Coordinates of C-alpha atoms in Angstrom, one line a residue:
M1 CA 55.5 252.1 -17.0
I2 CA 57.4 255.4 -16.4
T3 CA 55.1 258.4 -16.1
R4 CA 55.8 261.7 -17.8
S5 CA 56.4 263.5 -14.5
R6 CA 58.7 260.8 -13.2
A7 CA 60.8 261.0 -16.4
G8 CA 61.0 264.7 -16.0
V9 CA 62.6 264.2 -12.5
L10 CA 65.2 261.8 -14.0
A11 CA 66.0 264.3 -16.7
A12 CA 66.5 267.1 -14.2
T13 CA 68.8 264.8 -12.2
A14 CA 70.9 264.1 -15.4
A15 CA 71.1 267.8 -16.1
L16 CA 72.5 268.5 -12.6
A17 CA 75.2 265.9 -13.2
V18 CA 76.2 267.6 -16.4
T19 CA 76.0 271.2 -15.4
G20 CA 77.1 270.9 -11.8
G21 CA 74.1 272.8 -10.4
L22 CA 70.5 273.6 -10.8
P23 CA 69.7 275.4 -14.1
T24 CA 68.7 279.0 -13.6
A25 CA 65.5 279.9 -15.4
T26 CA 65.1 283.2 -17.2
P27 CA 61.4 283.8 -17.6
T28 CA 61.8 286.7 -20.0
A29 CA 61.9 286.6 -23.8
A30 CA 65.7 287.2 -23.8
A31 CA 68.0 284.1 -24.1
A32 CA 70.3 283.4 -21.3
S33 CA 73.9 284.8 -21.6
C34 CA 76.2 281.9 -21.0
P35 CA 80.0 281.7 -20.8
S36 CA 81.6 279.8 -23.6
P37 CA 81.6 276.8 -24.1
R38 CA 78.2 276.5 -22.3
W39 CA 75.0 276.5 -24.3
S40 CA 72.1 278.9 -23.9
V41 CA 68.8 277.0 -24.1
S42 CA 65.2 278.5 -24.4
F43 CA 61.9 276.5 -24.1
Y44 CA 58.7 277.3 -26.0
A45 CA 55.1 276.1 -25.4
N46 CA 54.6 275.5 -29.2
T47 CA 56.3 273.6 -32.0
T48 CA 57.4 276.6 -33.9
L49 CA 59.9 278.1 -31.5
S50 CA 57.9 281.3 -31.5
G51 CA 56.9 283.9 -29.0
P52 CA 58.4 284.5 -25.6
P53 CA 60.2 281.5 -24.2
K54 CA 58.8 279.9 -21.1
A55 CA 62.3 279.7 -19.6
S56 CA 66.0 280.2 -20.5
F57 CA 69.1 278.9 -18.8
C58 CA 72.6 277.5 -19.4
E59 CA 73.5 273.9 -20.0
A60 CA 76.7 272.0 -20.7
A61 CA 75.4 270.3 -23.9
P62 CA 72.2 269.5 -25.8
H63 CA 72.0 266.1 -24.3
Q64 CA 68.6 265.4 -22.6
N65 CA 66.0 262.7 -22.2
Y66 CA 62.7 264.1 -21.2
G67 CA 60.7 260.9 -21.5
Y68 CA 57.1 261.8 -21.3
G69 CA 57.6 264.8 -19.2
D70 CA 59.1 268.3 -19.4
P71 CA 62.4 269.8 -18.3
A72 CA 62.8 270.5 -14.6
G73 CA 61.6 273.9 -13.5
V74 CA 59.8 274.5 -16.8
T75 CA 56.0 274.1 -17.3
L76 CA 55.2 273.0 -20.8
P77 CA 52.3 271.3 -22.6
K78 CA 52.3 267.5 -22.4
D79 CA 53.0 267.5 -26.2
N80 CA 53.9 270.0 -28.8
F81 CA 56.7 272.0 -27.2
S82 CA 60.1 273.1 -28.6
A83 CA 63.6 274.2 -27.5
R84 CA 66.6 276.0 -29.0
W85 CA 70.3 275.7 -27.9
T86 CA 72.8 278.3 -29.0
L87 CA 76.6 278.3 -28.6
T88 CA 79.3 280.9 -29.9
R89 CA 82.9 280.0 -29.3
D90 CA 86.4 280.4 -30.7
F91 CA 87.5 277.3 -32.7
G92 CA 91.1 278.4 -33.0
S93 CA 92.6 277.4 -36.3
G94 CA 89.4 275.5 -37.3
G95 CA 89.8 272.3 -39.3
P96 CA 87.8 269.1 -39.7
F97 CA 85.0 268.3 -37.2
Y98 CA 82.7 265.4 -36.7
L99 CA 79.0 266.4 -35.9
T100 CA 76.6 263.8 -34.5
A101 CA 72.8 264.3 -33.8
E102 CA 70.0 262.0 -32.6
S103 CA 66.5 262.9 -31.4
Q104 CA 62.9 262.0 -30.9
D105 CA 61.2 264.0 -32.4
G106 CA 62.6 266.6 -34.8
I107 CA 66.1 268.2 -34.7
R108 CA 67.9 270.8 -36.9
V109 CA 71.5 272.0 -36.6
Y110 CA 72.8 275.3 -38.0
V111 CA 76.4 276.4 -38.2
D112 CA 76.8 280.2 -38.7
G113 CA 73.2 280.3 -39.8
V114 CA 73.6 277.6 -42.4
R115 CA 71.5 274.5 -41.9
R116 CA 73.8 271.4 -41.8
I117 CA 71.5 268.7 -40.2
D118 CA 67.8 268.5 -40.8
M119 CA 65.7 265.7 -39.2
W120 CA 62.5 267.7 -38.6
R121 CA 59.9 265.0 -38.4
N122 CA 57.6 263.3 -35.9
V123 CA 59.0 259.8 -35.2
T124 CA 58.2 257.0 -32.8
A125 CA 61.8 256.0 -32.3
T126 CA 65.1 257.8 -31.9
Q127 CA 66.7 258.9 -35.2
K128 CA 70.4 259.4 -35.7
T129 CA 72.8 261.1 -38.2
A130 CA 76.4 262.3 -38.5
L131 CA 78.3 264.9 -40.5
N132 CA 81.9 265.7 -41.4
L133 CA 82.4 269.4 -41.6
S134 CA 85.5 271.6 -42.0
L135 CA 85.4 274.9 -40.1
P136 CA 87.6 277.9 -40.9
A137 CA 89.6 279.6 -38.1
G138 CA 88.0 281.9 -35.6
R139 CA 84.6 282.2 -33.9
H140 CA 81.5 280.3 -35.0
T141 CA 77.9 280.0 -33.8
I142 CA 76.1 276.6 -33.6
R143 CA 72.3 276.4 -33.1
V144 CA 70.3 273.3 -32.3
D145 CA 66.5 273.4 -32.7
F146 CA 64.4 270.7 -31.2
V147 CA 60.7 269.9 -31.3
A148 CA 58.6 267.3 -29.4
W149 CA 55.3 266.6 -31.0
T150 CA 53.8 263.6 -29.2
G151 CA 55.1 260.7 -27.2
A152 CA 58.6 260.4 -25.7
A153 CA 61.1 263.2 -26.2
N154 CA 65.0 263.2 -26.2
L155 CA 67.9 264.6 -28.1
K156 CA 71.7 264.5 -28.2
F157 CA 74.1 266.6 -30.2
A158 CA 77.9 266.7 -30.1
Y159 CA 80.8 268.2 -32.1
V160 CA 84.4 267.0 -31.8
P161 CA 87.6 267.6 -33.9
R162 CA 88.9 264.9 -36.2
T163 CA 92.4 264.3 -35.0
T164 CA 93.9 261.7 -37.3
S165 CA 97.0 262.9 -39.2
T166 CA 95.5 261.7 -42.5
V167 CA 92.5 264.0 -42.1
D168 CA 93.7 267.0 -40.1
K169 CA 96.2 269.0 -42.0
V170 CA 95.5 272.4 -40.4
R171 CA 98.2 273.9 -38.2
P172 CA 97.2 275.3 -34.8
L173 CA 97.4 279.0 -34.2
A174 CA 100.7 280.3 -32.7
P175 CA 100.6 280.9 -29.0
T176 CA 100.0 284.5 -27.8
G177 CA 100.5 286.5 -24.7
T178 CA 104.1 285.3 -24.4
S179 CA 106.5 286.7 -21.8
A180 CA 110.0 285.8 -20.5
S181 CA 111.7 286.6 -17.2
Y182 CA 115.3 285.9 -16.5
D183 CA 117.0 285.2 -13.1
R184 CA 120.7 286.0 -13.3
T185 CA 121.4 284.4 -9.9
I186 CA 120.5 280.9 -11.1
N187 CA 120.7 281.5 -14.9
R188 CA 117.1 280.5 -15.5
T189 CA 114.5 281.8 -18.0
T190 CA 110.8 281.4 -17.2
L191 CA 108.5 281.5 -20.2
R192 CA 104.8 282.1 -20.0
W193 CA 102.0 282.2 -22.6
A194 CA 98.2 282.3 -22.9
A195 CA 96.2 279.0 -23.4
N196 CA 95.7 278.1 -27.0
K197 CA 92.1 278.2 -28.4
E198 CA 92.5 274.9 -30.2
M199 CA 89.9 272.1 -29.3
D200 CA 92.4 269.4 -30.4
L201 CA 95.4 270.9 -28.6
A202 CA 98.0 268.3 -27.5
G203 CA 100.5 270.6 -25.9
Y204 CA 103.4 273.0 -26.6
R205 CA 107.0 272.9 -27.7
V206 CA 109.6 275.5 -26.7
Y207 CA 112.5 276.4 -29.1
G208 CA 115.6 278.5 -28.6
R209 CA 118.6 279.8 -30.4
P210 CA 121.5 282.2 -30.0
S211 CA 120.6 285.6 -31.6
S212 CA 123.6 285.1 -33.9
S213 CA 122.0 281.9 -35.4
A214 CA 118.9 281.4 -37.5
A215 CA 118.6 277.7 -36.6
W216 CA 116.1 276.8 -33.8
T217 CA 116.6 274.0 -31.4
R218 CA 113.8 272.4 -29.4
V219 CA 114.8 273.0 -25.7
S220 CA 111.7 271.5 -24.1
G221 CA 112.7 267.9 -24.8
T222 CA 111.0 265.2 -26.7
G223 CA 107.7 265.4 -24.8
L224 CA 105.1 268.2 -25.0
V225 CA 104.6 270.9 -22.4
A226 CA 101.1 270.7 -21.1
S227 CA 100.8 274.0 -19.2
G228 CA 101.4 277.6 -20.3
T229 CA 104.8 277.9 -18.5
Y230 CA 108.3 276.5 -19.0
A231 CA 111.7 277.1 -17.3
H232 CA 115.0 276.7 -19.2
L233 CA 118.7 277.2 -18.5
P234 CA 120.1 279.1 -21.5
P235 CA 123.8 278.9 -22.5
A236 CA 125.7 281.1 -20.0
T237 CA 127.7 282.8 -22.6
G238 CA 126.6 286.4 -22.1
A239 CA 125.2 286.4 -25.7
T240 CA 121.5 287.2 -26.4
Y241 CA 119.4 284.1 -26.4
V242 CA 116.0 284.0 -28.2
Y243 CA 112.9 281.8 -27.5
E244 CA 109.6 281.0 -29.2
V245 CA 106.7 278.8 -28.3
R246 CA 104.8 276.6 -30.8
A247 CA 101.4 274.8 -30.3
V248 CA 101.0 271.1 -31.4
D249 CA 97.6 269.5 -32.0
K250 CA 96.6 265.8 -31.6
A251 CA 97.2 265.2 -35.3
G252 CA 100.8 266.2 -34.8
N253 CA 100.5 269.6 -36.7
E254 CA 102.8 272.3 -35.2
S255 CA 101.9 275.9 -35.3
A256 CA 104.1 278.8 -36.4
G257 CA 106.3 280.3 -33.7
S258 CA 105.1 282.8 -31.2
A259 CA 106.6 286.3 -31.0
D260 CA 110.4 286.0 -30.2
L261 CA 111.4 286.4 -26.6
A262 CA 115.0 287.6 -26.0
V263 CA 117.1 287.4 -22.8
V264 CA 120.7 288.2 -22.1
P265 CA 122.2 285.5 -19.8
V266 CA 125.1 285.9 -17.6
D267 CA 128.5 285.0 -19.0
R268 CA 129.9 282.0 -17.2
T269 CA 131.5 280.3 -20.2
P270 CA 135.3 280.4 -20.2
P271 CA 137.1 280.9 -23.4
P272 CA 139.1 278.1 -25.0
A273 CA 142.6 277.5 -23.7
P274 CA 145.3 279.2 -25.8
T275 CA 147.1 276.9 -28.3
G276 CA 150.4 277.0 -30.1
L277 CA 152.4 278.4 -27.2
T278 CA 156.1 278.8 -28.1
G279 CA 159.0 280.2 -26.1
A280 CA 162.6 281.1 -26.8
D281 CA 165.5 282.6 -24.8
A282 CA 166.9 285.9 -26.1
P283 CA 169.2 288.6 -24.7
G284 CA 166.2 290.8 -23.9
G285 CA 164.3 288.1 -22.1
V286 CA 162.1 285.1 -22.8
T287 CA 159.9 285.7 -25.9
L288 CA 156.5 284.0 -25.8
A289 CA 153.9 283.7 -28.6
W290 CA 150.6 281.8 -29.0
A291 CA 147.5 281.7 -31.2
A292 CA 144.8 284.2 -30.6
T293 CA 141.8 282.8 -28.7
A294 CA 138.3 283.5 -29.8
G295 CA 136.4 285.6 -27.3
A296 CA 139.5 286.5 -25.2
A297 CA 139.8 290.0 -23.9
G298 CA 143.3 289.3 -22.6
Y299 CA 145.8 286.7 -21.5
T300 CA 147.5 286.1 -18.2
V301 CA 151.1 284.7 -18.3
F302 CA 152.6 282.7 -15.5
R303 CA 156.1 281.5 -14.8
Q304 CA 157.4 278.7 -12.6
A305 CA 161.1 278.0 -12.1
D306 CA 162.4 274.5 -12.2
P307 CA 162.6 272.7 -8.8
V308 CA 165.5 273.5 -6.6
Y309 CA 167.0 270.5 -4.7
G310 CA 163.7 268.7 -5.5
E311 CA 161.5 271.4 -4.0
A312 CA 158.9 272.9 -6.3
Q313 CA 159.1 276.7 -6.8
P314 CA 156.1 279.0 -6.6
V315 CA 154.1 280.0 -9.7
V316 CA 154.6 283.7 -10.5
Q317 CA 152.2 285.8 -12.4
V318 CA 154.3 287.6 -15.0
A319 CA 151.8 289.9 -16.7
T320 CA 148.4 290.3 -18.3
V321 CA 148.4 291.3 -21.9
T322 CA 145.8 291.9 -24.6
S323 CA 147.8 290.6 -27.6
P324 CA 149.0 287.0 -28.0
A325 CA 152.7 287.7 -27.3
L326 CA 155.0 288.8 -24.5
T327 CA 158.7 289.2 -23.8
D328 CA 159.4 288.4 -20.1
T329 CA 162.3 290.7 -19.2
T330 CA 162.1 289.8 -15.5
A331 CA 163.1 286.2 -15.6
P332 CA 166.5 285.7 -13.9
E333 CA 169.2 284.2 -16.1
R334 CA 170.8 280.7 -15.8
T335 CA 167.5 279.1 -14.8
G336 CA 164.9 276.8 -16.4
Y337 CA 161.2 277.8 -16.4
T338 CA 157.8 276.5 -17.4
Y339 CA 155.5 279.1 -18.8
S340 CA 151.7 278.9 -18.9
V341 CA 149.1 281.1 -20.5
K342 CA 145.4 281.4 -19.7
A343 CA 142.8 283.3 -21.8
V344 CA 140.5 285.7 -20.0
D345 CA 137.2 287.0 -21.5
A346 CA 135.5 290.4 -20.8
A347 CA 133.4 288.8 -18.0
G348 CA 136.5 287.5 -16.2
N349 CA 136.1 283.9 -17.1
V350 CA 139.4 282.1 -17.3
S351 CA 140.2 279.3 -19.7
P352 CA 140.9 275.8 -18.3
Q353 CA 144.0 273.7 -18.8
P354 CA 146.5 276.5 -19.8
A355 CA 149.0 276.1 -22.6
R356 CA 152.5 275.4 -21.3
V357 CA 156.1 275.6 -22.7
A358 CA 159.5 275.0 -21.1
V359 CA 162.3 277.5 -21.7
T360 CA 165.9 277.7 -20.2
R361 CA 167.2 281.2 -19.6
G362 CA 170.9 281.6 -20.5
D363 CA 173.5 284.1 -19.4
H364 CA 173.1 287.3 -21.4
P365 CA 174.5 290.9 -21.1
P366 CA 172.2 293.0 -19.0
A367 CA 169.8 295.5 -20.4
P368 CA 171.5 298.8 -20.9
P369 CA 171.1 301.8 -18.6
T370 CA 168.7 304.3 -20.1
G371 CA 167.8 308.0 -19.7
L372 CA 171.3 309.3 -19.1
T373 CA 171.3 313.0 -18.3
A374 CA 173.9 315.5 -17.1
A375 CA 173.4 318.8 -15.2
Q376 CA 175.8 321.5 -14.2
V377 CA 176.9 321.4 -10.6
Y378 CA 179.6 323.1 -8.7
R379 CA 182.9 322.4 -10.5
G380 CA 181.5 319.7 -12.6
A381 CA 178.5 317.7 -13.8
E382 CA 176.0 315.5 -12.1
L383 CA 175.0 312.4 -14.1
R384 CA 171.7 310.6 -13.6
W385 CA 170.3 307.4 -15.3
S386 CA 167.7 304.7 -15.0
G387 CA 169.2 301.4 -14.0
S388 CA 169.1 298.3 -16.1
V389 CA 165.9 296.3 -15.9
S390 CA 168.0 293.1 -15.5
D391 CA 168.1 291.8 -12.0
D392 CA 171.7 290.5 -12.0
V393 CA 173.6 293.8 -12.4
A394 CA 176.6 293.8 -10.1
E395 CA 177.9 297.4 -10.8
Y396 CA 177.8 300.4 -13.0
R397 CA 180.9 302.0 -14.5
V398 CA 181.1 305.6 -15.7
Y399 CA 183.3 306.7 -18.6
R400 CA 184.3 310.2 -19.5
D401 CA 185.9 310.7 -22.9
G402 CA 186.5 307.0 -23.1
E403 CA 188.3 306.8 -19.7
P404 CA 186.7 305.0 -16.7
F405 CA 186.4 306.7 -13.3
P406 CA 188.1 304.4 -10.8
G407 CA 186.4 303.1 -7.7
I408 CA 182.9 304.4 -8.6
H409 CA 180.0 303.4 -6.4
A410 CA 176.7 304.5 -8.1
R411 CA 174.3 305.8 -5.5
V412 CA 170.7 304.7 -5.5
V413 CA 168.4 307.7 -5.6
D414 CA 164.9 306.1 -6.1
Y415 CA 164.6 302.5 -5.0
T416 CA 160.8 302.2 -4.8
T417 CA 160.3 301.1 -8.4
R418 CA 162.3 299.4 -11.1
P419 CA 164.4 300.5 -12.9
Y420 CA 166.2 302.3 -10.1
T421 CA 167.5 305.8 -10.7
F422 CA 171.3 306.3 -10.1
A423 CA 173.4 309.4 -9.8
F424 CA 177.2 310.3 -10.0
Q425 CA 178.9 313.6 -9.7
D426 CA 182.0 314.4 -11.8
Q427 CA 183.5 317.1 -9.6
G428 CA 186.6 319.1 -10.3
G429 CA 187.4 317.6 -13.6
V430 CA 185.1 319.6 -15.8
A431 CA 186.4 323.0 -16.7
P432 CA 183.9 325.7 -17.6
G433 CA 182.9 325.9 -21.3
T434 CA 184.3 322.4 -22.1
T435 CA 182.5 319.5 -23.8
H436 CA 182.8 315.9 -22.6
E437 CA 181.3 312.5 -23.6
Y438 CA 179.8 310.3 -20.8
V439 CA 178.8 306.7 -21.0
V440 CA 177.4 304.4 -18.3
V441 CA 178.1 300.7 -18.4
A442 CA 176.0 298.0 -16.6
V443 CA 178.0 294.9 -15.6
D444 CA 176.3 291.7 -14.5
R445 CA 177.6 289.0 -12.1
G446 CA 178.9 287.1 -15.1
G447 CA 181.0 290.0 -16.3
N448 CA 178.8 290.8 -19.3
E449 CA 178.3 294.4 -19.9
T450 CA 176.2 296.8 -21.9
R451 CA 176.6 300.5 -22.5
S452 CA 174.2 303.3 -22.4
A453 CA 173.8 305.7 -25.3
P454 CA 176.7 308.2 -25.1
L455 CA 175.9 311.7 -23.9
L456 CA 177.7 314.9 -24.8
F457 CA 177.8 317.5 -22.0
T458 CA 179.1 321.1 -22.4
S459 CA 179.8 322.8 -19.1
A460 CA 178.5 326.4 -18.7
G461 CA 180.2 329.5 -17.2
D462 CA 183.6 331.0 -17.4
R463 CA 187.1 330.5 -16.0
V464 CA 187.5 333.9 -14.4
P465 CA 187.3 333.9 -10.6
P466 CA 185.5 336.8 -8.8
A467 CA 187.5 339.8 -7.6
V468 CA 189.5 339.6 -4.4
V469 CA 187.4 340.2 -1.3
A470 CA 188.0 343.7 -0.1
G471 CA 188.1 345.1 3.4
L472 CA 188.9 341.8 5.2
T473 CA 189.5 342.3 9.0
A474 CA 190.0 339.9 11.9
T475 CA 189.1 340.9 15.5
P476 CA 190.2 338.6 18.3
R477 CA 187.6 338.1 21.0
E478 CA 187.2 335.9 24.1
D479 CA 184.7 333.7 22.1
G480 CA 186.8 333.5 19.0
V481 CA 187.8 335.6 16.0
L482 CA 185.3 337.8 14.2
L483 CA 186.0 338.2 10.5
E484 CA 184.4 341.0 8.5
W485 CA 184.6 342.1 4.9
Q486 CA 182.9 344.2 2.2
P487 CA 180.3 342.5 -0.1
N488 CA 181.6 341.3 -3.4
Q489 CA 179.7 342.8 -6.4
E490 CA 180.2 340.0 -8.9
P491 CA 176.8 339.2 -10.7
D492 CA 177.4 335.4 -10.7
L493 CA 178.6 335.2 -7.0
K494 CA 177.5 332.0 -5.4
R495 CA 179.2 331.9 -1.9
Y496 CA 182.1 332.8 0.3
D497 CA 184.7 330.1 1.3
V498 CA 186.4 330.8 4.6
Y499 CA 189.9 329.3 5.4
R500 CA 192.1 329.2 8.5
A501 CA 195.8 328.5 8.4
V502 CA 198.4 327.8 11.1
W503 CA 202.1 328.2 10.8
L504 CA 204.2 325.1 10.6
G505 CA 207.9 325.8 11.1
E506 CA 210.8 326.3 13.4
G507 CA 211.2 330.0 13.0
P508 CA 209.0 333.0 13.6
V509 CA 205.5 333.1 12.1
G510 CA 205.9 334.2 8.4
G511 CA 209.6 333.5 8.4
E512 CA 211.5 331.5 5.8
D513 CA 211.6 328.2 7.8
G514 CA 207.9 327.3 7.8
V515 CA 204.7 327.2 5.8
W516 CA 201.1 328.1 6.3
S517 CA 198.8 325.0 6.5
F518 CA 195.2 325.9 5.3
R519 CA 191.9 324.3 6.2
Q520 CA 188.5 325.3 5.0
I521 CA 186.3 326.1 7.9
A522 CA 183.1 327.5 6.4
W523 CA 180.9 327.9 3.3
L524 CA 178.7 331.1 3.6
G525 CA 175.9 332.4 1.5
K526 CA 176.6 335.2 -0.9
T527 CA 174.8 337.8 1.3
E528 CA 177.0 337.1 4.3
T529 CA 179.7 339.8 5.2
S530 CA 180.9 338.4 8.6
H531 CA 181.8 335.2 10.3
L532 CA 182.7 334.4 14.0
H533 CA 185.1 331.5 14.2
A534 CA 184.8 330.0 17.6
S535 CA 188.5 329.2 18.5
P536 CA 190.2 329.0 21.8
A537 CA 191.8 332.3 23.1
D538 CA 195.3 330.9 23.4
G539 CA 197.4 333.8 22.0
E540 CA 198.3 331.9 18.8
T541 CA 199.0 333.8 15.6
V542 CA 196.9 332.4 12.7
L543 CA 195.9 333.4 9.2
Y544 CA 192.3 333.7 7.9
A545 CA 191.3 333.9 4.2
V546 CA 187.9 334.7 2.6
V547 CA 187.4 333.7 -1.1
A548 CA 184.5 334.7 -3.3
T549 CA 183.3 331.8 -5.5
D550 CA 181.0 332.1 -8.5
E551 CA 178.4 329.8 -10.0
W552 CA 181.0 327.9 -12.0
G553 CA 183.2 327.1 -9.1
N554 CA 185.8 329.8 -9.9
G555 CA 187.5 331.2 -6.8
R556 CA 190.9 332.6 -5.7
A557 CA 191.5 329.8 -3.2
P558 CA 194.8 329.4 -1.3
L559 CA 197.6 327.5 -3.1
T560 CA 196.1 328.2 -6.5
G561 CA 198.8 330.8 -7.3
Q562 CA 196.2 333.6 -7.4
D563 CA 195.8 336.6 -5.2
F564 CA 193.2 336.2 -2.4
A565 CA 192.1 338.2 0.6
W566 CA 193.9 337.1 3.8
V567 CA 194.7 338.6 7.2
T568 CA 196.8 337.4 10.2
V569 CA 195.6 337.8 13.7
T570 CA 196.9 336.9 17.2
E571 CA 194.2 335.4 19.3
L572 CA 193.7 336.7 22.9
G573 CA 195.5 334.9 25.7
A574 CA 199.0 333.7 26.3
P575 CA 200.8 332.2 23.4
P576 CA 201.4 328.5 23.5
E577 CA 204.7 327.3 25.0
G578 CA 207.5 326.3 22.8

């Protein structure tokens, strides 16, 4: 036979196994404050649950067998004592629950103050009952009252959710406390959320979608996520991607979605390869066109010449353009090519497997020279133009008034960039105040030619030379001949031209059997009024002339039939023999 005190020790041992430690008694009238979902229990030395409790502490559940004794650590009468268990907790979305109770002696169960089970009677054997109850969402309080009148004492109460799909139609609450962090280095989103309050929770599902779409896709796979965290690799398109988390109960009911969580992934997705590439040869170059590619910020065009003697030629990047068309003006003629085009998006991703087309470049006239200009220079005009962009130009020909200049060699002025700039001076053939038409012709190695736009040029100035230089003198010296003259007062004076002449003939200097042979020896600025000509002191008689020349090239030069300033002088020293 088990004594009442022995049964009490066994009951205390069972309580330790359930609670994980010794109950802590509260000898005051106040009930113990216990963390949910633990129960607060108070014991009374009467059958009416009245007056200050003898003890209060926390237990895992109202599941005790006191036998013929009393709870461990509590001094109660042998018979006629009572106890009250109280629990307040969050039941999440609520739903159908199954309540079971058994006791010897009396037991009553209250839910939110409403009595749901009533077996308040003195019995000699354990009595049992069960109840199906549907609870609304939120927090609820359950109270279990127990009384032991005489004889053995025990009780057991439990509540569990009903989880069959035919009974439970209540959706769980949506997860809360959600957050998302994104790692750009590895393109990974880490989602976190707070634990759901549901008692019948089975797990979670994670859904995602591009922000441009309203359709959700389950990204967490077919199974359920057990914990409150999940990692996902979003599409690396650079477009905003949105997540939500949903709770799932054991009946298969799925909650509404959590608050949306948005991340902006890196863009590592290349655009599609261009399609519909076509190419055609034309006089101005190879014309290419293709269909516009969705998401492309630009296109890179490549060119590869056909193999030469079986050796593959390098691939050349022709250009990067923003529109789906290009004319390649740089491809040499008389060659076959394969062109390819790749699409490039704003993040620099390049499309795979580029579109390709083969084109053979024929022999065409070169592109014309452009930008022809003319400027006044001494005794003529200086022409300048930008060379043809074609790379097979052999020469340029300059025409004035429809007639070509023979033997022209255009001079490269700027050879750092294409098209090069060329220049040519038409000297001596342009009279002041006259108008002429100039044309520049580009000629390629095949003899094809193209002409620039014609240019009309009117020379400036007059045809009247400055006045004869006055006061010209020549003084022989050991170091040469010093020439001096008075300054010319012409407003458009540009310079002085100095000439020296020697007598060629059999007779005396200046006689009828000879002639003066002139040679220009100096060009002097308009402010000069003297010039020392370093000549040997050999006693030779020579002639010097100084001519004033204006801005338009007019001057009274020797052999022009005009008067000019001249002077003869005999140099120091002995005259040459013969």
